[in-house]
Short mmCIF file of C-alpha atoms in Angstrom, two decimals:
data_model
loop_
_atom_site.label_atom_id
_atom_site.label_comp_id
_atom_site.label_asym_id
_atom_site.label_seq_id
_atom_site.Cartn_x
_atom_site.Cartn_y
_atom_site.Cartn_z
CA MET A 1 -13.38 -3.35 1.01
CA LYS A 2 -11.83 -5.72 3.21
CA LEU A 3 -9.93 -9.32 1.35
CA ASP A 4 -10.99 -12.41 2.83
CA TYR A 5 -7.84 -14.63 3.59
CA GLY A 6 -8.33 -16.94 1.05
CA THR A 7 -8.36 -13.55 -1.42
CA LEU A 8 -5.04 -12.46 0.13
CA ILE A 9 -3.12 -15.59 0.21
CA SER A 10 -4.27 -16.81 -3.03
CA ILE A 11 -1.55 -17.23 -6.31
CA SER A 12 -4.45 -16.05 -8.26
CA PRO A 13 -5.77 -12.45 -9.58
CA LEU A 14 -8.57 -11.21 -7.68
CA GLU A 15 -10.85 -10.37 -10.96
CA LEU A 16 -13.32 -6.81 -10.82
CA LYS A 17 -16.67 -7.08 -12.19
CA ASN A 18 -15.37 -4.56 -14.74
CA GLY A 19 -13.26 -6.96 -16.29
CA LEU A 20 -9.63 -5.55 -14.24
CA GLY A 21 -7.90 -8.17 -12.47
CA ILE A 22 -5.89 -7.74 -9.57
CA ARG A 23 -2.10 -9.57 -8.72
CA SER A 24 -0.26 -10.31 -6.38
CA PRO A 25 3.47 -10.42 -7.76
CA LEU A 26 5.58 -13.33 -7.70
CA LEU A 27 8.44 -12.59 -5.51
CA ARG A 28 10.25 -13.39 -9.62
CA GLU A 29 8.65 -10.72 -10.86
CA ILE A 30 9.47 -8.46 -8.41
CA GLU A 31 13.20 -9.25 -8.01
CA ALA A 32 12.53 -8.84 -11.93
CA LEU A 33 11.16 -5.48 -11.48
CA SER A 34 13.97 -4.53 -8.65
CA PHE A 35 12.97 -4.48 -4.73
CA PRO A 36 13.82 -0.19 -4.59
CA VAL A 37 11.66 0.04 -7.89
CA TYR A 38 8.83 -2.40 -6.09
CA GLN A 39 8.62 0.00 -3.08
CA SER A 40 8.87 3.26 -5.40
CA PHE A 41 5.08 1.78 -7.12
CA LEU A 42 4.04 0.96 -2.73
CA GLY A 43 4.67 4.81 -1.98
CA VAL A 44 3.02 6.67 -4.21
CA LEU A 45 -0.39 4.28 -3.80
CA LEU A 46 -0.10 5.01 -0.30
CA LEU A 47 -0.56 8.75 -1.30
CA ASP A 48 -3.17 10.84 -0.69
CA ILE A 49 -3.53 14.50 -0.81
CA GLU A 50 -2.68 15.62 2.36
CA SER A 51 0.09 13.34 2.38
CA TYR A 52 1.39 14.02 -0.77
CA TYR A 53 1.21 17.85 -0.22
CA SER A 54 3.42 17.16 2.76
CA GLY A 55 6.16 15.55 0.93
CA MET A 56 6.49 18.60 -1.89
CA ASP A 57 6.42 20.98 1.41
CA LYS A 58 9.68 18.59 2.94
CA ASN A 59 11.45 18.99 -0.35
CA GLY A 60 11.05 22.45 -0.57
CA PRO A 61 12.64 24.14 -3.60
CA ASP A 62 14.17 20.46 -4.58
CA TYR A 63 10.96 18.87 -5.33
CA PHE A 64 10.91 20.96 -8.46
CA ALA A 65 14.03 20.44 -9.46
CA ASN A 66 13.29 18.00 -12.71
CA TYR A 67 9.62 20.99 -13.71
CA SER A 68 9.26 22.74 -15.67
CA HIS A 69 8.18 26.90 -14.66
CA GLN A 70 5.42 26.69 -16.13
CA GLU A 71 4.17 22.55 -14.59
CA LYS A 72 6.19 24.27 -11.19
CA GLN A 73 3.18 26.82 -12.23
CA ALA A 74 0.76 24.41 -12.93
CA ILE A 75 0.95 22.54 -9.59
CA CYS A 76 1.16 25.51 -7.26
CA GLN A 77 -1.92 27.00 -8.47
CA ILE A 78 -4.03 23.59 -8.33
CA ARG A 79 -2.83 23.93 -4.79
CA GLU A 80 -3.54 27.37 -4.04
CA GLU A 81 -7.29 26.35 -5.94
CA TYR A 82 -7.80 23.17 -3.69
CA ASN A 83 -6.66 25.27 -0.02
CA HIS A 84 -8.85 27.99 -0.65
CA LEU A 85 -12.10 25.15 -0.79
CA ASN A 86 -14.47 24.50 2.31
CA LEU A 87 -14.34 21.50 3.89
CA GLU A 88 -17.86 20.32 2.22
CA GLU A 89 -15.72 20.66 -1.40
CA LYS A 90 -12.62 19.24 -0.53
CA GLU A 91 -14.48 15.82 0.55
CA GLY A 92 -15.99 15.61 -3.45
CA ILE A 93 -11.99 16.38 -4.44
CA LEU A 94 -10.19 12.66 -5.15
CA PRO A 95 -6.32 12.55 -4.98
CA ILE A 96 -6.15 11.58 -8.94
CA ASP A 97 -8.27 14.03 -9.08
CA ILE A 98 -4.61 16.83 -7.73
CA PHE A 99 -1.84 14.23 -9.39
CA SER A 100 -3.05 13.97 -12.75
CA TYR A 101 -1.78 17.76 -12.61
CA ASP A 102 1.48 16.53 -11.29
CA THR A 103 3.25 15.16 -14.83
CA LYS A 104 5.72 12.95 -13.19
CA LEU A 105 4.37 12.24 -10.05
CA LEU A 106 0.78 10.53 -12.55
CA ASN A 107 4.34 9.00 -14.65
CA SER A 108 4.64 6.92 -11.23
CA VAL A 109 1.35 6.24 -10.58
CA THR A 110 0.08 5.18 -13.95
CA GLU A 111 3.47 2.79 -13.79
CA ALA A 112 2.65 1.50 -10.51
CA LEU A 113 -0.90 0.67 -11.87
CA SER A 114 0.18 -1.18 -15.16
CA PHE A 115 3.04 -3.43 -13.39
CA PHE A 116 0.22 -4.37 -10.56
CA LEU A 117 -3.05 -5.04 -12.91
CA ASP A 118 -0.63 -6.39 -15.62
CA CYS A 119 -1.82 -3.76 -18.59
CA ARG A 120 -0.19 -0.89 -20.11
CA LEU A 121 -2.21 2.12 -19.18
CA SER A 122 -1.97 5.80 -20.11
CA TYR A 123 -3.89 8.93 -18.36
CA SER A 124 -6.81 10.04 -20.19
CA HIS A 125 -7.43 13.55 -19.21
CA GLU A 126 -9.66 13.43 -21.50
CA HIS A 127 -11.34 10.25 -20.11
CA LYS A 128 -10.68 11.94 -16.41
CA GLY A 129 -8.64 8.09 -15.69
CA PHE A 130 -6.51 5.58 -16.36
CA ILE A 131 -7.52 3.79 -20.78
CA ALA A 132 -5.41 0.90 -21.38
CA ILE A 133 -2.92 1.63 -24.87
CA ASP A 134 -2.71 -2.18 -24.86
CA GLY A 135 -5.10 -3.15 -27.58
CA LYS A 136 -5.63 -6.99 -26.25
CA ARG A 137 -7.20 -5.61 -23.40
CA ALA A 138 -9.48 -2.46 -23.97
CA ASP A 139 -10.58 -3.61 -20.77
CA CYS A 140 -7.89 -2.45 -18.59
CA GLN A 141 -9.88 1.04 -17.19
CA VAL A 142 -9.07 2.79 -14.55
CA PRO A 143 -11.43 5.89 -13.51
CA ARG A 144 -11.49 8.43 -11.09
CA GLU A 145 -14.37 7.28 -9.52
CA ILE A 146 -13.05 4.09 -8.13
CA TYR A 147 -9.03 4.86 -8.29
CA SER A 148 -8.82 4.33 -4.81
CA LEU A 149 -10.78 1.07 -4.56
CA ILE A 150 -8.14 0.23 -6.88
CA THR A 151 -4.92 1.53 -4.98
CA GLU A 152 -6.68 0.29 -1.48
CA LEU A 153 -7.14 -3.01 -2.98
CA ILE A 154 -3.85 -3.32 -4.99
CA LEU A 155 -1.95 -2.86 -1.16
CA GLN A 156 -3.95 -4.90 0.67
CA ARG A 157 -2.51 -7.68 -1.64
CA ASN A 158 0.93 -6.77 -1.06
CA GLY A 159 0.68 -6.74 2.44
CA ILE A 160 -0.04 -3.38 3.15
CA PHE A 161 -3.35 -2.08 5.21
CA PRO A 162 -3.91 1.67 5.22
CA SER A 163 -7.34 1.03 5.43
CA LYS A 164 -6.89 0.44 8.82
CA THR A 165 -6.86 4.19 9.62
CA ALA A 166 -8.32 5.25 6.37
CA ILE A 167 -12.25 3.60 5.89
CA GLU A 168 -14.39 6.38 7.07
CA LYS A 169 -12.66 10.33 6.68
CA PRO A 170 -13.53 12.67 9.64
CA LYS A 171 -15.23 14.76 9.74
CA PHE A 172 -13.63 18.02 11.22
CA LYS A 173 -16.12 20.79 12.18
CA SER A 174 -13.03 23.62 11.03
CA GLU A 175 -9.43 23.62 9.50
CA LEU A 176 -8.11 23.88 12.24
CA ALA A 177 -9.06 20.41 13.87
CA LYS A 178 -8.01 19.30 10.76
CA LYS A 179 -4.81 20.41 10.67
CA LEU A 180 -4.38 19.58 14.59
CA TYR A 181 -5.90 16.17 12.60
CA TYR A 182 -3.14 15.55 10.33
CA ARG A 183 -0.53 16.59 12.32
CA ALA A 184 -0.92 13.91 14.62
CA LYS A 185 -1.55 11.17 12.40
CA GLU A 186 1.37 12.28 10.41
CA ALA A 187 2.97 11.89 14.07
CA GLU A 188 1.99 8.44 13.89
CA GLN A 189 2.98 7.41 10.56
CA LYS A 190 7.13 8.42 11.56
CA ARG A 191 6.42 6.49 14.99
CA GLU A 192 4.95 3.07 12.37
CA LYS A 193 7.95 4.06 9.90
CA SER A 194 10.32 4.19 12.54
CA ARG A 195 9.51 0.90 14.06
CA ASP A 196 9.01 -1.39 10.92
CA ASN A 197 11.52 0.32 7.78
CA SER A 198 14.35 -1.03 9.89
CA ALA A 199 16.90 -2.62 7.89
CA SER A 200 15.55 -5.71 9.41
CA MET A 201 12.35 -5.49 8.22
CA ASP A 202 13.45 -5.00 4.87
CA LEU A 203 11.53 -6.92 1.60
CA PRO A 204 15.06 -8.84 1.00
CA ASN A 205 15.76 -9.47 4.46
CA ILE A 206 12.90 -10.76 4.89
CA LEU A 207 13.08 -13.38 2.10
CA SER A 208 16.19 -14.29 2.97
CA ALA A 209 14.90 -15.27 6.59
CA VAL A 210 12.13 -16.84 5.77
CA ALA A 211 14.57 -18.99 3.14
CA ALA A 212 16.70 -19.55 5.94
CA ARG A 213 14.17 -20.29 8.13
CA HIS A 214 11.12 -22.50 6.10
CA PRO A 215 11.25 -25.89 6.45
CA SER A 216 10.23 -26.37 2.96
CA LEU A 217 11.15 -22.67 0.98
CA ASN A 218 14.03 -22.18 0.33
CA MET A 219 16.41 -19.45 -1.70
CA LEU A 220 15.73 -22.09 -5.34
CA ASN A 221 12.38 -22.11 -4.65
CA ILE A 222 10.57 -19.43 -2.63
CA TRP A 223 10.95 -16.76 -6.09
CA ASP A 224 7.55 -18.41 -7.25
CA ILE A 225 5.79 -17.63 -4.19
CA THR A 226 3.70 -13.88 -3.96
CA VAL A 227 4.49 -11.68 -1.76
CA TYR A 228 1.37 -12.02 0.35
CA GLN A 229 2.52 -15.19 0.91
CA LEU A 230 5.62 -14.28 2.09
CA TYR A 231 5.08 -11.83 5.01
CA ASP A 232 1.96 -14.66 5.64
CA GLN A 233 4.80 -17.36 6.19
CA PHE A 234 7.60 -14.84 7.85
CA LYS A 235 4.27 -13.88 10.60
CA ARG A 236 3.51 -17.51 10.89
CA LEU A 237 7.41 -18.73 11.38
CA GLN A 238 7.09 -16.19 14.33
CA ASN A 239 4.54 -17.53 15.83
CA ASN A 240 5.04 -20.75 15.36
CA THR A 241 8.62 -20.39 17.29
CA LEU A 242 7.44 -18.31 20.22
CA TYR A 243 5.23 -20.99 20.39
CA ASP A 244 7.49 -23.95 20.14
CA ILE A 245 9.42 -22.42 23.16
CA GLN A 246 6.39 -22.31 25.35
CA SER A 247 5.14 -25.91 24.50
CA MET A 248 9.00 -26.63 25.63
CA SER A 249 8.47 -24.62 28.93
CA VAL A 250 5.31 -26.38 29.67
CA ALA A 251 6.76 -29.79 28.76
CA ALA A 252 10.16 -29.29 31.56
CA TRP A 253 7.37 -27.35 34.29
CA GLY A 254 4.16 -27.78 34.20
CA ASP A 255 1.27 -25.24 33.51
CA SER A 256 0.20 -24.89 36.93
CA LYS A 257 -1.81 -21.37 35.70
CA ASN A 258 -2.89 -22.41 32.31
CA ASN A 259 -2.12 -20.12 30.46
CA PHE A 260 -1.01 -22.09 27.28
CA ASP A 261 -3.09 -22.67 24.71
CA PRO A 262 -2.37 -25.85 22.18
CA SER A 263 -4.38 -24.09 19.44
CA GLN A 264 -1.74 -21.22 19.24
CA TRP A 265 0.35 -22.53 15.97
CA TYR A 266 -3.30 -22.58 13.66
CA LYS A 267 -4.05 -18.70 15.06
CA ASN A 268 -6.33 -17.29 12.44
CA LEU A 269 -3.14 -14.10 11.77
CA ASN A 270 -5.00 -12.47 9.15
CA THR A 271 -7.56 -11.19 11.84
CA GLU A 272 -4.90 -8.77 13.21
CA ASN A 273 -4.58 -6.61 9.66
#
């Protein structure tokens, strides 16, 4: 489900039919939470089963450093059972089905959902989903069936669009084909990470850059916009800088090849997501 541009730049929560409201947090809310914690919340919501187990393998024994022997056994047993499923059976397993056996990860997911849905949640094994522990928000529930949809919508409202590659799960003819696919996907994610996660693209740095260059946003009032609005204005500034350079070049040297597009400054940048 892809959100429209108006919803993405809106400051109001995205109200769903089941009573949930997905917000795009203000920068002052993120600052109060702390930028590292905010990034960690996005990280856990980006997890799928393959990346979860891949991360576990990369960390090796260190992953279980703060787990009890019983907790480690339970996680490893669930993984073994999952690995013995055939491809069709695995398609019926949702990420939260696996994560619910990892207490520490589940706590992180619960904290992340509570922040973005603005209600206090707790995971219920009985209900197989997240339920409200705040009596005033009894309608705030995330059953397993909508967990993936809710996380996708949260990520979109925070300027992350994993659905570009995950709208439909590919069908595999064998386990080998599946392993090769995810190996290639992991390599692609590493390349994206090396490009996008440089110090220049850190959220605090983008915030500072926009405040320094924007005609009206500054360090005093920028905290009252949403994180998506910040990314939107950042892209606008980039686009307008290129437009200004091109327009000055045309003014000085002409445009004999008609390459200059005077409507470039109001191009819909959201179509690139």
